[in-house]
């Protein structure tokens, strides 16, 4: 899966600034449980896995078309899964 790096000020063209599209994921979007949250500024740890090609394509589309970050998609998806399975929160496990 290829995720293009986010543009920086030095790589942006000298034309009009691009305004990212507002994410439009709602609970009615193919069973999405909740709207993806805004970028989180919390400490993170490395997490790596392999996924099926079809899943990678869907992730690429979401990152490209809706301008979400892969880490936020992954975090939100795991949080929703943990909630459905009744896994205690991180604060409860501390």
Tab-separated table of C-alpha atoms in Angstrom:
chain	number	residue	atom	x	y	z
A	1	UNK	CA	0.000	0.000	0.000
A	2	UNK	CA	1.395	3.353	-0.941
A	3	UNK	CA	0.439	6.461	0.954
A	4	UNK	CA	1.884	9.622	-0.475
A	5	UNK	CA	3.670	11.910	1.987
A	6	UNK	CA	1.803	14.976	3.086
A	7	UNK	CA	2.820	18.100	1.170
A	8	UNK	CA	4.968	20.586	3.032
A	9	UNK	CA	5.364	24.296	2.482
A	10	UNK	CA	8.515	23.700	0.440
A	11	UNK	CA	6.786	21.270	-1.944
A	12	UNK	CA	3.608	23.271	-2.528
A	13	UNK	CA	3.343	25.009	-5.896
A	14	UNK	CA	3.316	28.809	-5.947
A	15	UNK	CA	-0.323	28.851	-7.095
A	16	UNK	CA	-3.493	29.148	-5.064
A	17	UNK	CA	-3.364	27.155	-1.823
A	18	UNK	CA	-5.348	23.947	-1.969
A	19	UNK	CA	-8.230	23.642	0.439
A	20	UNK	CA	-8.684	20.020	1.485
A	21	UNK	CA	-12.157	18.635	1.042
A	22	UNK	CA	-14.163	18.376	4.193
A	23	UNK	CA	-14.510	14.714	5.218
A	24	UNK	CA	-18.025	13.486	4.606
A	25	UNK	CA	-18.144	10.167	6.408
A	26	UNK	CA	-21.397	9.684	8.269
A	27	UNK	CA	-22.956	6.693	10.051
A	28	UNK	CA	-25.019	6.022	6.926
A	29	UNK	CA	-21.838	5.485	4.858
A	30	UNK	CA	-21.776	1.696	4.405
A	31	UNK	CA	-22.234	0.905	8.076
A	32	UNK	CA	-19.687	3.328	9.477
A	33	UNK	CA	-20.214	3.272	13.213
A	34	UNK	CA	-19.269	6.877	13.823
A	35	UNK	CA	-17.707	9.811	12.078
A	36	UNK	CA	-13.926	9.704	11.979
A	37	UNK	CA	-12.490	12.143	14.470
A	38	UNK	CA	-10.183	15.071	13.896
A	39	UNK	CA	-6.434	14.403	13.984
A	40	UNK	CA	-5.281	13.464	17.449
A	41	UNK	CA	-2.206	14.955	19.061
A	42	UNK	CA	-1.611	12.129	21.502
A	43	UNK	CA	1.566	10.100	22.031
A	44	UNK	CA	1.798	7.174	19.634
A	45	UNK	CA	3.681	3.870	19.439
A	46	UNK	CA	4.711	1.953	16.303
A	47	UNK	CA	2.109	-0.460	14.924
A	48	UNK	CA	2.642	-2.521	11.808
A	49	UNK	CA	0.709	-5.293	10.108
A	50	UNK	CA	-0.138	-6.698	6.715
A	51	UNK	CA	-3.598	-6.307	5.227
A	52	UNK	CA	-5.443	-7.737	2.256
A	53	UNK	CA	-5.058	-5.955	-1.078
A	54	UNK	CA	-8.728	-4.973	-1.180
A	55	UNK	CA	-8.502	-3.407	2.265
A	56	UNK	CA	-5.374	-1.503	1.235
A	57	UNK	CA	-7.168	-0.123	-1.823
A	58	UNK	CA	-10.068	1.045	0.307
A	59	UNK	CA	-7.668	2.718	2.745
A	60	UNK	CA	-5.817	4.414	-0.108
A	61	UNK	CA	-9.127	5.751	-1.433
A	62	UNK	CA	-10.168	7.111	1.961
A	63	UNK	CA	-6.804	8.815	2.459
A	64	UNK	CA	-6.767	10.238	-1.073
A	65	UNK	CA	-10.423	11.248	-1.467
A	66	UNK	CA	-11.393	12.234	2.052
A	67	UNK	CA	-7.973	13.467	3.247
A	68	UNK	CA	-7.907	11.325	6.373
A	69	UNK	CA	-4.640	10.182	7.901
A	70	UNK	CA	-3.952	6.475	8.079
A	71	UNK	CA	-3.116	6.622	11.789
A	72	UNK	CA	-6.464	8.261	12.598
A	73	UNK	CA	-8.416	5.726	10.519
A	74	UNK	CA	-6.627	2.835	12.220
A	75	UNK	CA	-7.045	4.269	15.713
A	76	UNK	CA	-10.753	4.988	15.259
A	77	UNK	CA	-11.412	1.550	13.759
A	78	UNK	CA	-9.603	-0.219	16.602
A	79	UNK	CA	-11.353	1.905	19.253
A	80	UNK	CA	-14.743	1.010	17.774
A	81	UNK	CA	-13.838	-2.693	17.682
A	82	UNK	CA	-12.595	-2.618	21.289
A	83	UNK	CA	-15.808	-0.882	22.418
A	84	UNK	CA	-17.978	-3.493	20.660
A	85	UNK	CA	-15.978	-6.328	22.246
A	86	UNK	CA	-16.114	-4.782	25.723
A	87	UNK	CA	-12.360	-4.248	26.053
A	88	UNK	CA	-11.606	-1.922	29.011
A	89	UNK	CA	-10.281	1.548	28.186
A	90	UNK	CA	-6.575	2.286	28.523
A	91	UNK	CA	-7.276	4.317	31.681
A	92	UNK	CA	-9.086	1.340	33.226
A	93	UNK	CA	-6.140	-0.939	32.425
A	94	UNK	CA	-3.522	1.354	33.993
